Amino acid sequence: MGHYPVMREDVLKYLNIKEGGVYVDATCGHGGHSLCILEKERNIILYGLDKDIDAIKDVTNKLSGFKNFRPIHSGYEKLDSVLKQEGIETVDGILMDLGFSSNQIEDAKRGFSFQLEGPLDMRYDRNSCLTAGEIINRWNRNDLVYLFEKYGEIKKARRFVSALIERRKKKEFRTTTELSDFIVKYFRYRGKIHPATKFFMALRMAVNDEVETIKMGLNKAVDALKSGGRLVVISFHSIEDRIVKHFFRGNEQLTVLTKKPVTAGKEELLKNPESRSAKMRVCEKL
Ligand SMILES: C[S@@+](CC[C@H](N)C(=O)[O-])C[C@H]1O[C@@H](n2cnc3c(N)ncnc32)[C@H](O)[C@@H]1O
């Protein structure tokens, strides 16, 4: 997340940063991990990619003191063309810290949070067309059921989707809180975990086509690594972690360095409770 770079010591250890190397922070956000990497070793080149133009503007400003930091507004799924444009053939290490940043979720107008009133947006890259509002108000019954069951891991989503379709016939959903209030009422929520959590996660994954994008990004990352180069991936969601696990295991070019995912230690959990769901997996290219 933006304010606290998750598992920073492990990231630095596993990236195995060497003097003179070229590294990529493929999801640099507001620069938490990038700053740690740049401070660890001055004599490297670090490319910082992010799909979110606000993050790139902010990190460019924040890390302007590091002439060896190269911020680039791009998705990691286009890593091959980014590196080609920069005249770089291979790199020594790549970090992917998946999902959204705390800056994004705290900014109501981005529409990621069900607790803050904002438009139903959820795009990392605001040049892309599909928004959460488009999905909620336009997608057909079967596509919505599939989305919520598969990516929200919600059981028996069909009845909920029927109610949602009835509601949107009367009045379209415009804001995050309209949608989360509707979900709360439908599930008669009294418990600990807010029922909108999983719906919002599924919507975010669909808006940003995250499953396909992560798969593409992992492939491009492995292609870009030199022999002995490391790929460090942090995920916050079981679907993402499963993709990373299977990708690492099924790739003959890779040695997996983490038999089990690395998780945050006690001290970090106290300082940053959001790190509790973070899982880090690391591989090295043969
Ligand atoms: C968890 S945050 C990263 C935080 C960062 N490591 C730090 O320490 O500040 C994830 C970031 O990935 C970005 N992102 C999401 N999908 C992306 C993609 N396909 N390519 C590049 N960046 C992406 C988001 O915009 C967000 O800023």
PDB file of C-alpha atoms and ligand atoms in Angstrom:
ATOM      1  CA  MET A   1       0.000   0.000   0.000  1.00  0.00           C
ATOM      2  CA  GLY A   2       1.065   3.548  -0.609  1.00  0.00           C
ATOM      3  CA  HIS A   3       1.995   4.748   2.870  1.00  0.00           C
ATOM      4  CA  TYR A   4       3.834   1.673   4.124  1.00  0.00           C
ATOM      5  CA  PRO A   5       5.813  -0.342   1.619  1.00  0.00           C
ATOM      6  CA  VAL A   6       4.772  -3.875   2.501  1.00  0.00           C
ATOM      7  CA  MET A   7       7.508  -6.294   3.662  1.00  0.00           C
ATOM      8  CA  ARG A   8      10.201  -3.825   2.676  1.00  0.00           C
ATOM      9  CA  GLU A   9      13.087  -5.766   4.226  1.00  0.00           C
ATOM     10  CA  ASP A  10      12.080  -8.974   2.463  1.00  0.00           C
ATOM     11  CA  VAL A  11      11.607  -7.137  -0.828  1.00  0.00           C
ATOM     12  CA  LEU A  12      15.134  -5.715  -0.581  1.00  0.00           C
ATOM     13  CA  LYS A  13      16.611  -9.060   0.425  1.00  0.00           C
ATOM     14  CA  TYR A  14      14.905 -11.064  -2.316  1.00  0.00           C
ATOM     15  CA  LEU A  15      15.497  -8.537  -5.090  1.00  0.00           C
ATOM     16  CA  ASN A  16      19.184  -9.087  -4.356  1.00  0.00           C
ATOM     17  CA  ILE A  17      20.071  -5.570  -5.480  1.00  0.00           C
ATOM     18  CA  LYS A  18      23.532  -5.308  -7.011  1.00  0.00           C
ATOM     19  CA  GLU A  19      25.598  -2.247  -7.850  1.00  0.00           C
ATOM     20  CA  GLY A  20      25.297  -1.340 -11.529  1.00  0.00           C
ATOM     21  CA  GLY A  21      22.045  -3.309 -11.999  1.00  0.00           C
ATOM     22  CA  VAL A  22      18.819  -2.353 -13.749  1.00  0.00           C
ATOM     23  CA  TYR A  23      15.571  -2.853 -11.820  1.00  0.00           C
ATOM     24  CA  VAL A  24      11.868  -2.348 -12.402  1.00  0.00           C
ATOM     25  CA  ASP A  25       9.268  -1.403  -9.815  1.00  0.00           C
ATOM     26  CA  ALA A  26       6.359  -2.431 -12.024  1.00  0.00           C
ATOM     27  CA  THR A  27       3.694  -0.955  -9.706  1.00  0.00           C
ATOM     28  CA  CYS A  28       5.539   1.967  -8.151  1.00  0.00           C
ATOM     29  CA  GLY A  29       2.400   3.754  -6.876  1.00  0.00           C
ATOM     30  CA  HIS A  30       3.504   6.641  -4.710  1.00  0.00           C
ATOM     31  CA  GLY A  31       7.036   5.329  -4.453  1.00  0.00           C
ATOM     32  CA  GLY A  32       7.245   3.524  -1.104  1.00  0.00           C
ATOM     33  CA  HIS A  33       9.220   0.515  -2.354  1.00  0.00           C
ATOM     34  CA  SER A  34      11.037   2.555  -5.006  1.00  0.00           C
ATOM     35  CA  LEU A  35      12.466   4.852  -2.356  1.00  0.00           C
ATOM     36  CA  CYS A  36      13.713   1.882  -0.292  1.00  0.00           C
ATOM     37  CA  ILE A  37      15.363   0.361  -3.377  1.00  0.00           C
ATOM     38  CA  LEU A  38      17.028   3.657  -4.362  1.00  0.00           C
ATOM     39  CA  GLU A  39      18.272   4.198  -0.829  1.00  0.00           C
ATOM     40  CA  LYS A  40      19.664   0.688  -0.603  1.00  0.00           C
ATOM     41  CA  GLU A  41      21.933   1.083  -3.649  1.00  0.00           C
ATOM     42  CA  ARG A  42      22.668   4.416  -5.326  1.00  0.00           C
ATOM     43  CA  ASN A  43      24.419   2.987  -8.350  1.00  0.00           C
ATOM     44  CA  ILE A  44      21.486   1.328 -10.125  1.00  0.00           C
ATOM     45  CA  ILE A  45      18.847   2.345 -12.625  1.00  0.00           C
ATOM     46  CA  LEU A  46      15.278   1.925 -11.431  1.00  0.00           C
ATOM     47  CA  TYR A  47      12.292   2.121 -13.753  1.00  0.00           C
ATOM     48  CA  GLY A  48       9.008   2.883 -11.979  1.00  0.00           C
ATOM     49  CA  LEU A  49       5.844   1.946 -13.848  1.00  0.00           C
ATOM     50  CA  ASP A  50       2.252   2.665 -12.900  1.00  0.00           C
ATOM     51  CA  LYS A  51      -1.026   2.780 -14.798  1.00  0.00           C
ATOM     52  CA  ASP A  52      -2.286   5.633 -12.678  1.00  0.00           C
ATOM     53  CA  ILE A  53      -1.166   9.029 -13.977  1.00  0.00           C
ATOM     54  CA  ASP A  54      -1.723  10.676 -10.564  1.00  0.00           C
ATOM     55  CA  ALA A  55       0.690   8.206  -8.970  1.00  0.00           C
ATOM     56  CA  ILE A  56       3.280   8.811 -11.684  1.00  0.00           C
ATOM     57  CA  LYS A  57       3.036  12.597 -11.274  1.00  0.00           C
ATOM     58  CA  ASP A  58       3.416  12.293  -7.514  1.00  0.00           C
ATOM     59  CA  VAL A  59       6.314   9.825  -7.587  1.00  0.00           C
ATOM     60  CA  THR A  60       8.129  11.892 -10.221  1.00  0.00           C
ATOM     61  CA  ASN A  61       7.992  14.827  -7.862  1.00  0.00           C
ATOM     62  CA  LYS A  62       8.775  12.837  -4.702  1.00  0.00           C
ATOM     63  CA  LEU A  63      11.802  11.030  -6.108  1.00  0.00           C
ATOM     64  CA  SER A  64      13.119  13.909  -8.229  1.00  0.00           C
ATOM     65  CA  GLY A  65      16.329  13.857  -6.169  1.00  0.00           C
ATOM     66  CA  PHE A  66      17.219  10.461  -7.678  1.00  0.00           C
ATOM     67  CA  LYS A  67      18.484  10.991 -11.212  1.00  0.00           C
ATOM     68  CA  ASN A  68      18.650   7.219 -11.655  1.00  0.00           C
ATOM     69  CA  PHE A  69      14.870   6.842 -11.165  1.00  0.00           C
ATOM     70  CA  ARG A  70      12.864   6.720 -14.402  1.00  0.00           C
ATOM     71  CA  PRO A  71       9.086   7.010 -13.860  1.00  0.00           C
ATOM     72  CA  ILE A  72       6.920   5.796 -16.745  1.00  0.00           C
ATOM     73  CA  HIS A  73       3.142   5.922 -17.130  1.00  0.00           C
ATOM     74  CA  SER A  74       2.396   2.415 -18.361  1.00  0.00           C
ATOM     75  CA  GLY A  75       0.895  -0.905 -17.382  1.00  0.00           C
ATOM     76  CA  TYR A  76       3.337  -3.722 -16.571  1.00  0.00           C
ATOM     77  CA  GLU A  77       1.617  -5.796 -19.251  1.00  0.00           C
ATOM     78  CA  LYS A  78       3.464  -3.552 -21.722  1.00  0.00           C
ATOM     79  CA  LEU A  79       6.852  -4.002 -20.070  1.00  0.00           C
ATOM     80  CA  ASP A  80       8.434  -5.343 -23.273  1.00  0.00           C
ATOM     81  CA  SER A  81       7.662  -2.220 -25.289  1.00  0.00           C
ATOM     82  CA  VAL A  82       8.618   0.090 -22.398  1.00  0.00           C
ATOM     83  CA  LEU A  83      12.053  -1.519 -22.117  1.00  0.00           C
ATOM     84  CA  LYS A  84      12.521  -1.591 -25.875  1.00  0.00           C
ATOM     85  CA  GLN A  85      11.820   2.108 -26.045  1.00  0.00           C
ATOM     86  CA  GLU A  86      14.404   2.677 -23.322  1.00  0.00           C
ATOM     87  CA  GLY A  87      16.978   0.588 -25.174  1.00  0.00           C
ATOM     88  CA  ILE A  88      17.125  -2.001 -22.379  1.00  0.00           C
ATOM     89  CA  GLU A  89      17.306  -5.689 -23.277  1.00  0.00           C
ATOM     90  CA  THR A  90      17.243  -7.404 -19.907  1.00  0.00           C
ATOM     91  CA  VAL A  91      16.939  -6.409 -16.258  1.00  0.00           C
ATOM     92  CA  ASP A  92      18.242  -7.752 -12.938  1.00  0.00           C
ATOM     93  CA  GLY A  93      15.071  -7.633 -10.890  1.00  0.00           C
ATOM     94  CA  ILE A  94      11.376  -6.791 -11.029  1.00  0.00           C
ATOM     95  CA  LEU A  95       8.910  -6.049  -8.245  1.00  0.00           C
ATOM     96  CA  MET A  96       5.140  -6.340  -8.695  1.00  0.00           C
ATOM     97  CA  ASP A  97       3.039  -5.180  -5.729  1.00  0.00           C
ATOM     98  CA  LEU A  98      -0.434  -5.969  -7.006  1.00  0.00           C
ATOM     99  CA  GLY A  99      -3.776  -4.238  -6.446  1.00  0.00           C
ATOM    100  CA  PHE A 100      -4.616  -0.709  -5.399  1.00  0.00           C
ATOM    101  CA  SER A 101      -2.700   1.748  -3.246  1.00  0.00           C
ATOM    102  CA  SER A 102      -3.925   3.375  -0.047  1.00  0.00           C
ATOM    103  CA  ASN A 103      -3.898   6.711  -1.891  1.00  0.00           C
ATOM    104  CA  GLN A 104      -6.360   5.305  -4.408  1.00  0.00           C
ATOM    105  CA  ILE A 105      -8.735   3.851  -1.829  1.00  0.00           C
ATOM    106  CA  GLU A 106      -8.651   7.016   0.288  1.00  0.00           C
ATOM    107  CA  ASP A 107      -9.522   9.224  -2.674  1.00  0.00           C
ATOM    108  CA  ALA A 108     -13.360   9.170  -2.814  1.00  0.00           C
ATOM    109  CA  LYS A 109     -13.565  10.315  -6.415  1.00  0.00           C
ATOM    110  CA  ARG A 110     -11.681   7.220  -7.633  1.00  0.00           C
ATOM    111  CA  GLY A 111     -14.605   5.062  -6.487  1.00  0.00           C
ATOM    112  CA  PHE A 112     -12.581   2.191  -4.947  1.00  0.00           C
ATOM    113  CA  SER A 113     -14.039   2.504  -1.455  1.00  0.00           C
ATOM    114  CA  PHE A 114     -17.533   1.460  -0.392  1.00  0.00           C
ATOM    115  CA  GLN A 115     -17.178   3.676   2.671  1.00  0.00           C
ATOM    116  CA  LEU A 116     -16.589   6.953   0.846  1.00  0.00           C
ATOM    117  CA  GLU A 117     -19.183   8.445  -1.466  1.00  0.00           C
ATOM    118  CA  GLY A 118     -17.855   8.695  -4.996  1.00  0.00           C
ATOM    119  CA  PRO A 119     -18.602   7.759  -8.596  1.00  0.00           C
ATOM    120  CA  LEU A 120     -18.655   4.056  -9.506  1.00  0.00           C
ATOM    121  CA  ASP A 121     -15.300   4.241 -11.278  1.00  0.00           C
ATOM    122  CA  MET A 122     -12.445   1.951  -9.984  1.00  0.00           C
ATOM    123  CA  ARG A 123     -10.156   2.400 -13.003  1.00  0.00           C
ATOM    124  CA  TYR A 124      -6.410   2.456 -12.325  1.00  0.00           C
ATOM    125  CA  ASP A 125      -5.940   4.030 -15.740  1.00  0.00           C
ATOM    126  CA  ARG A 126      -8.545   6.691 -16.362  1.00  0.00           C
ATOM    127  CA  ASN A 127      -7.907   6.516 -20.117  1.00  0.00           C
ATOM    128  CA  SER A 128      -9.553   3.095 -20.205  1.00  0.00           C
ATOM    129  CA  CYS A 129     -13.280   2.908 -20.958  1.00  0.00           C
ATOM    130  CA  LEU A 130     -14.895   0.372 -18.627  1.00  0.00           C
ATOM    131  CA  THR A 131     -16.050   1.641 -15.209  1.00  0.00           C
ATOM    132  CA  ALA A 132     -17.754  -0.106 -12.290  1.00  0.00           C
ATOM    133  CA  GLY A 133     -20.911   1.899 -13.064  1.00  0.00           C
ATOM    134  CA  GLU A 134     -21.008   0.493 -16.590  1.00  0.00           C
ATOM    135  CA  ILE A 135     -20.787  -3.056 -15.209  1.00  0.00           C
ATOM    136  CA  ILE A 136     -23.422  -2.588 -12.490  1.00  0.00           C
ATOM    137  CA  ASN A 137     -25.910  -0.739 -14.687  1.00  0.00           C
ATOM    138  CA  ARG A 138     -25.377  -2.440 -18.071  1.00  0.00           C
ATOM    139  CA  TRP A 139     -24.046  -5.978 -17.754  1.00  0.00           C
ATOM    140  CA  ASN A 140     -26.540  -8.782 -18.220  1.00  0.00           C
ATOM    141  CA  ARG A 141     -27.653 -11.196 -15.518  1.00  0.00           C
ATOM    142  CA  ASN A 142     -25.365 -14.104 -16.440  1.00  0.00           C
ATOM    143  CA  ASP A 143     -22.246 -11.967 -16.694  1.00  0.00           C
ATOM    144  CA  LEU A 144     -22.930 -10.384 -13.292  1.00  0.00           C
ATOM    145  CA  VAL A 145     -23.572 -13.763 -11.649  1.00  0.00           C
ATOM    146  CA  TYR A 146     -20.344 -15.145 -13.141  1.00  0.00           C
ATOM    147  CA  LEU A 147     -18.371 -12.104 -12.003  1.00  0.00           C
ATOM    148  CA  PHE A 148     -19.595 -12.164  -8.406  1.00  0.00           C
ATOM    149  CA  GLU A 149     -19.299 -15.940  -8.033  1.00  0.00           C
ATOM    150  CA  LYS A 150     -15.891 -16.262  -9.669  1.00  0.00           C
ATOM    151  CA  TYR A 151     -14.066 -13.113  -8.534  1.00  0.00           C
ATOM    152  CA  GLY A 152     -16.075 -12.187  -5.458  1.00  0.00           C
ATOM    153  CA  GLU A 153     -16.301 -15.835  -4.349  1.00  0.00           C
ATOM    154  CA  ILE A 154     -19.937 -15.106  -3.438  1.00  0.00           C
ATOM    155  CA  LYS A 155     -22.199 -18.128  -3.126  1.00  0.00           C
ATOM    156  CA  LYS A 156     -25.641 -18.043  -4.747  1.00  0.00           C
ATOM    157  CA  ALA A 157     -25.128 -14.687  -6.416  1.00  0.00           C
ATOM    158  CA  ARG A 158     -28.094 -15.224  -8.788  1.00  0.00           C
ATOM    159  CA  ARG A 159     -30.783 -14.094  -6.351  1.00  0.00           C
ATOM    160  CA  PHE A 160     -28.803 -11.044  -5.403  1.00  0.00           C
ATOM    161  CA  VAL A 161     -28.292 -10.168  -9.080  1.00  0.00           C
ATOM    162  CA  SER A 162     -32.062 -10.461  -9.698  1.00  0.00           C
ATOM    163  CA  ALA A 163     -32.675  -7.935  -6.919  1.00  0.00           C
ATOM    164  CA  LEU A 164     -29.961  -5.678  -8.305  1.00  0.00           C
ATOM    165  CA  ILE A 165     -31.504  -5.775 -11.782  1.00  0.00           C
ATOM    166  CA  GLU A 166     -34.936  -4.874 -10.360  1.00  0.00           C
ATOM    167  CA  ARG A 167     -33.402  -1.946  -8.493  1.00  0.00           C
ATOM    168  CA  ARG A 168     -31.492  -0.588 -11.488  1.00  0.00           C
ATOM    169  CA  LYS A 169     -34.644  -0.730 -13.650  1.00  0.00           C
ATOM    170  CA  LYS A 170     -36.166   1.826 -11.299  1.00  0.00           C
ATOM    171  CA  LYS A 171     -33.056   3.904 -10.814  1.00  0.00           C
ATOM    172  CA  GLU A 172     -29.490   3.368 -11.969  1.00  0.00           C
ATOM    173  CA  PHE A 173     -26.723   3.112  -9.390  1.00  0.00           C
ATOM    174  CA  ARG A 174     -24.657   6.289  -9.488  1.00  0.00           C
ATOM    175  CA  THR A 175     -22.381   6.177  -6.446  1.00  0.00           C
ATOM    176  CA  THR A 176     -20.328   3.752  -4.384  1.00  0.00           C
ATOM    177  CA  THR A 177     -22.471   4.339  -1.308  1.00  0.00           C
ATOM    178  CA  GLU A 178     -25.740   3.776  -3.190  1.00  0.00           C
ATOM    179  CA  LEU A 179     -24.385   0.372  -4.179  1.00  0.00           C
ATOM    180  CA  SER A 180     -22.978  -0.515  -0.761  1.00  0.00           C
ATOM    181  CA  ASP A 181     -26.221   0.584   1.006  1.00  0.00           C
ATOM    182  CA  PHE A 182     -28.155  -1.671  -1.353  1.00  0.00           C
ATOM    183  CA  ILE A 183     -25.827  -4.614  -0.580  1.00  0.00           C
ATOM    184  CA  VAL A 184     -26.077  -3.984   3.188  1.00  0.00           C
ATOM    185  CA  LYS A 185     -29.881  -3.934   3.046  1.00  0.00           C
ATOM    186  CA  TYR A 186     -30.058  -7.061   0.905  1.00  0.00           C
ATOM    187  CA  PHE A 187     -27.817  -9.081   3.240  1.00  0.00           C
ATOM    188  CA  ARG A 188     -29.220  -7.490   6.445  1.00  0.00           C
ATOM    189  CA  TYR A 189     -25.648  -6.882   7.512  1.00  0.00           C
ATOM    190  CA  ARG A 190     -24.735  -6.978  11.179  1.00  0.00           C
ATOM    191  CA  GLY A 191     -21.450  -8.822  11.144  1.00  0.00           C
ATOM    192  CA  LYS A 192     -17.772  -7.973  11.190  1.00  0.00           C
ATOM    193  CA  ILE A 193     -16.853  -8.125   7.521  1.00  0.00           C
ATOM    194  CA  HIS A 194     -18.772  -5.651   5.423  1.00  0.00           C
ATOM    195  CA  PRO A 195     -20.703  -7.555   2.731  1.00  0.00           C
ATOM    196  CA  ALA A 196     -19.745  -4.994   0.057  1.00  0.00           C
ATOM    197  CA  THR A 197     -16.048  -5.955   0.414  1.00  0.00           C
ATOM    198  CA  LYS A 198     -16.227  -8.905  -1.956  1.00  0.00           C
ATOM    199  CA  PHE A 199     -18.526  -7.217  -4.458  1.00  0.00           C
ATOM    200  CA  PHE A 200     -16.225  -4.223  -4.700  1.00  0.00           C
ATOM    201  CA  MET A 201     -13.214  -6.480  -5.119  1.00  0.00           C
ATOM    202  CA  ALA A 202     -14.896  -8.394  -7.944  1.00  0.00           C
ATOM    203  CA  LEU A 203     -15.855  -5.140  -9.662  1.00  0.00           C
ATOM    204  CA  ARG A 204     -12.326  -3.765  -9.360  1.00  0.00           C
ATOM    205  CA  MET A 205     -10.916  -6.955 -10.882  1.00  0.00           C
ATOM    206  CA  ALA A 206     -13.331  -6.783 -13.813  1.00  0.00           C
ATOM    207  CA  VAL A 207     -12.899  -3.048 -14.454  1.00  0.00           C
ATOM    208  CA  ASN A 208      -9.137  -3.490 -14.688  1.00  0.00           C
ATOM    209  CA  ASP A 209      -9.216  -6.964 -16.272  1.00  0.00           C
ATOM    210  CA  GLU A 210      -6.806  -7.912 -13.510  1.00  0.00           C
ATOM    211  CA  VAL A 211      -6.587 -11.669 -13.960  1.00  0.00           C
ATOM    212  CA  GLU A 212      -5.559 -11.479 -17.619  1.00  0.00           C
ATOM    213  CA  THR A 213      -3.361  -8.445 -16.991  1.00  0.00           C
ATOM    214  CA  ILE A 214      -1.469 -10.164 -14.170  1.00  0.00           C
ATOM    215  CA  LYS A 215      -0.876 -13.261 -16.333  1.00  0.00           C
ATOM    216  CA  MET A 216       0.377 -11.084 -19.170  1.00  0.00           C
ATOM    217  CA  GLY A 217       2.542  -9.046 -16.794  1.00  0.00           C
ATOM    218  CA  LEU A 218       4.149 -12.177 -15.297  1.00  0.00           C
ATOM    219  CA  ASN A 219       5.033 -13.483 -18.759  1.00  0.00           C
ATOM    220  CA  LYS A 220       6.517 -10.151 -19.826  1.00  0.00           C
ATOM    221  CA  ALA A 221       8.458  -9.911 -16.583  1.00  0.00           C
ATOM    222  CA  VAL A 222      10.061 -13.339 -17.014  1.00  0.00           C
ATOM    223  CA  ASP A 223      10.960 -12.506 -20.620  1.00  0.00           C
ATOM    224  CA  ALA A 224      12.644  -9.301 -19.457  1.00  0.00           C
ATOM    225  CA  LEU A 225      14.779 -10.902 -16.741  1.00  0.00           C
ATOM    226  CA  LYS A 226      18.367 -11.847 -17.378  1.00  0.00           C
ATOM    227  CA  SER A 227      19.674 -15.193 -16.216  1.00  0.00           C
ATOM    228  CA  GLY A 228      19.877 -15.032 -12.421  1.00  0.00           C
ATOM    229  CA  GLY A 229      17.396 -12.132 -12.342  1.00  0.00           C
ATOM    230  CA  ARG A 230      14.681 -12.112  -9.687  1.00  0.00           C
ATOM    231  CA  LEU A 231      10.932 -11.559  -9.815  1.00  0.00           C
ATOM    232  CA  VAL A 232       9.228 -10.575  -6.547  1.00  0.00           C
ATOM    233  CA  VAL A 233       5.416 -10.540  -6.505  1.00  0.00           C
ATOM    234  CA  ILE A 234       3.210  -9.374  -3.621  1.00  0.00           C
ATOM    235  CA  SER A 235      -0.524 -10.054  -3.751  1.00  0.00           C
ATOM    236  CA  PHE A 236      -3.362  -9.278  -1.368  1.00  0.00           C
ATOM    237  CA  HIS A 237      -6.010 -11.596  -2.673  1.00  0.00           C
ATOM    238  CA  SER A 238      -6.232 -15.380  -2.915  1.00  0.00           C
ATOM    239  CA  ILE A 239      -7.168 -15.313  -6.615  1.00  0.00           C
ATOM    240  CA  GLU A 240      -4.088 -13.235  -7.445  1.00  0.00           C
ATOM    241  CA  ASP A 241      -1.829 -15.368  -5.264  1.00  0.00           C
ATOM    242  CA  ARG A 242      -3.072 -18.553  -6.936  1.00  0.00           C
ATOM    243  CA  ILE A 243      -2.238 -17.154 -10.366  1.00  0.00           C
ATOM    244  CA  VAL A 244       1.291 -16.291  -9.230  1.00  0.00           C
ATOM    245  CA  LYS A 245       1.812 -19.677  -7.545  1.00  0.00           C
ATOM    246  CA  HIS A 246       0.730 -21.668 -10.609  1.00  0.00           C
ATOM    247  CA  PHE A 247       2.646 -19.445 -12.985  1.00  0.00           C
ATOM    248  CA  PHE A 248       5.884 -19.904 -11.029  1.00  0.00           C
ATOM    249  CA  ARG A 249       5.429 -23.663 -10.666  1.00  0.00           C
ATOM    250  CA  GLY A 250       4.568 -24.230 -14.300  1.00  0.00           C
ATOM    251  CA  ASN A 251       7.462 -22.282 -15.791  1.00  0.00           C
ATOM    252  CA  GLU A 252      10.592 -24.271 -16.638  1.00  0.00           C
ATOM    253  CA  GLN A 253      12.715 -21.127 -16.875  1.00  0.00           C
ATOM    254  CA  LEU A 254      12.230 -20.380 -13.181  1.00  0.00           C
ATOM    255  CA  THR A 255      13.487 -21.587  -9.811  1.00  0.00           C
ATOM    256  CA  VAL A 256      11.024 -20.800  -7.051  1.00  0.00           C
ATOM    257  CA  LEU A 257      12.833 -19.302  -4.054  1.00  0.00           C
ATOM    258  CA  THR A 258       9.841 -19.236  -1.693  1.00  0.00           C
ATOM    259  CA  LYS A 259       8.359 -22.699  -1.157  1.00  0.00           C
ATOM    260  CA  LYS A 260       5.640 -21.047   0.899  1.00  0.00           C
ATOM    261  CA  PRO A 261       4.603 -17.419   0.486  1.00  0.00           C
ATOM    262  CA  VAL A 262       6.393 -14.926   2.724  1.00  0.00           C
ATOM    263  CA  THR A 263       4.031 -12.971   4.986  1.00  0.00           C
ATOM    264  CA  ALA A 264       4.413  -9.901   7.177  1.00  0.00           C
ATOM    265  CA  GLY A 265       6.056 -10.321  10.586  1.00  0.00           C
ATOM    266  CA  LYS A 266       4.499  -9.427  13.955  1.00  0.00           C
ATOM    267  CA  GLU A 267       6.062  -5.994  14.112  1.00  0.00           C
ATOM    268  CA  GLU A 268       4.804  -5.017  10.673  1.00  0.00           C
ATOM    269  CA  LEU A 269       1.312  -6.349  11.434  1.00  0.00           C
ATOM    270  CA  LEU A 270       1.143  -4.013  14.424  1.00  0.00           C
ATOM    271  CA  LYS A 271       2.305  -0.978  12.454  1.00  0.00           C
ATOM    272  CA  ASN A 272       0.334  -1.726   9.312  1.00  0.00           C
ATOM    273  CA  PRO A 273      -2.630  -4.087   9.853  1.00  0.00           C
ATOM    274  CA  GLU A 274      -3.392  -4.030   6.111  1.00  0.00           C
ATOM    275  CA  SER A 275      -0.280  -6.127   5.529  1.00  0.00           C
ATOM    276  CA  ARG A 276      -2.058  -9.138   7.119  1.00  0.00           C
ATOM    277  CA  SER A 277      -3.338 -10.376   3.764  1.00  0.00           C
ATOM    278  CA  ALA A 278      -0.115  -9.761   1.819  1.00  0.00           C
ATOM    279  CA  LYS A 279       1.690 -12.768   0.344  1.00  0.00           C
ATOM    280  CA  MET A 280       5.040 -12.535  -1.346  1.00  0.00           C
ATOM    281  CA  ARG A 281       6.427 -15.072  -3.815  1.00  0.00           C
ATOM    282  CA  VAL A 282       9.832 -14.918  -5.432  1.00  0.00           C
ATOM    283  CA  CYS A 283      11.500 -16.716  -8.326  1.00  0.00           C
ATOM    284  CA  GLU A 284      14.817 -16.575 -10.137  1.00  0.00           C
ATOM    285  CA  LYS A 285      15.340 -17.028 -13.865  1.00  0.00           C
ATOM    286  CA  LEU A 286      17.659 -19.899 -14.722  1.00  0.00           C
TER     287      LEU A 286
HETATM  288  C1  LIG B   1      -0.228  -1.789  -3.911  1.00  0.00           C
HETATM  289  S1  LIG B   1       0.040  -0.397  -4.919  1.00  0.00           S
HETATM  290  C2  LIG B   1       1.767  -0.257  -5.000  1.00  0.00           C
HETATM  291  C3  LIG B   1       2.371   0.530  -3.873  1.00  0.00           C
HETATM  292  C4  LIG B   1       3.874   0.719  -3.991  1.00  0.00           C
HETATM  293  N1  LIG B   1       4.580  -0.548  -4.026  1.00  0.00           N
HETATM  294  C5  LIG B   1       4.397   1.583  -2.871  1.00  0.00           C
HETATM  295  O1  LIG B   1       5.207   1.100  -2.072  1.00  0.00           O
HETATM  296  O2  LIG B   1       3.998   2.756  -2.784  1.00  0.00           O
HETATM  297  C6  LIG B   1      -0.339  -1.000  -6.514  1.00  0.00           C
HETATM  298  C7  LIG B   1      -0.173  -0.005  -7.648  1.00  0.00           C
HETATM  299  O3  LIG B   1      -0.228  -0.747  -8.867  1.00  0.00           O
HETATM  300  C8  LIG B   1      -0.830   0.049  -9.856  1.00  0.00           C
HETATM  301  N2  LIG B   1      -1.276  -0.851 -10.923  1.00  0.00           N
HETATM  302  C9  LIG B   1      -2.377  -1.633 -10.954  1.00  0.00           C
HETATM  303  N3  LIG B   1      -2.392  -2.347 -12.098  1.00  0.00           N
HETATM  304  C10 LIG B   1      -1.272  -2.000 -12.788  1.00  0.00           C
HETATM  305  C11 LIG B   1      -0.709  -2.417 -14.037  1.00  0.00           C
HETATM  306  N4  LIG B   1      -1.320  -3.304 -14.813  1.00  0.00           N
HETATM  307  N5  LIG B   1       0.467  -1.871 -14.402  1.00  0.00           N
HETATM  308  C12 LIG B   1       1.100  -0.952 -13.624  1.00  0.00           C
HETATM  309  N6  LIG B   1       0.611  -0.523 -12.452  1.00  0.00           N
HETATM  310  C13 LIG B   1      -0.553  -1.047 -12.036  1.00  0.00           C
HETATM  311  C14 LIG B   1      -1.922   0.792  -9.119  1.00  0.00           C
HETATM  312  O4  LIG B   1      -2.283   1.952  -9.820  1.00  0.00           O
HETATM  313  C15 LIG B   1      -1.237   1.079  -7.767  1.00  0.00           C
HETATM  314  O5  LIG B   1      -0.644   2.348  -7.774  1.00  0.00           O
END
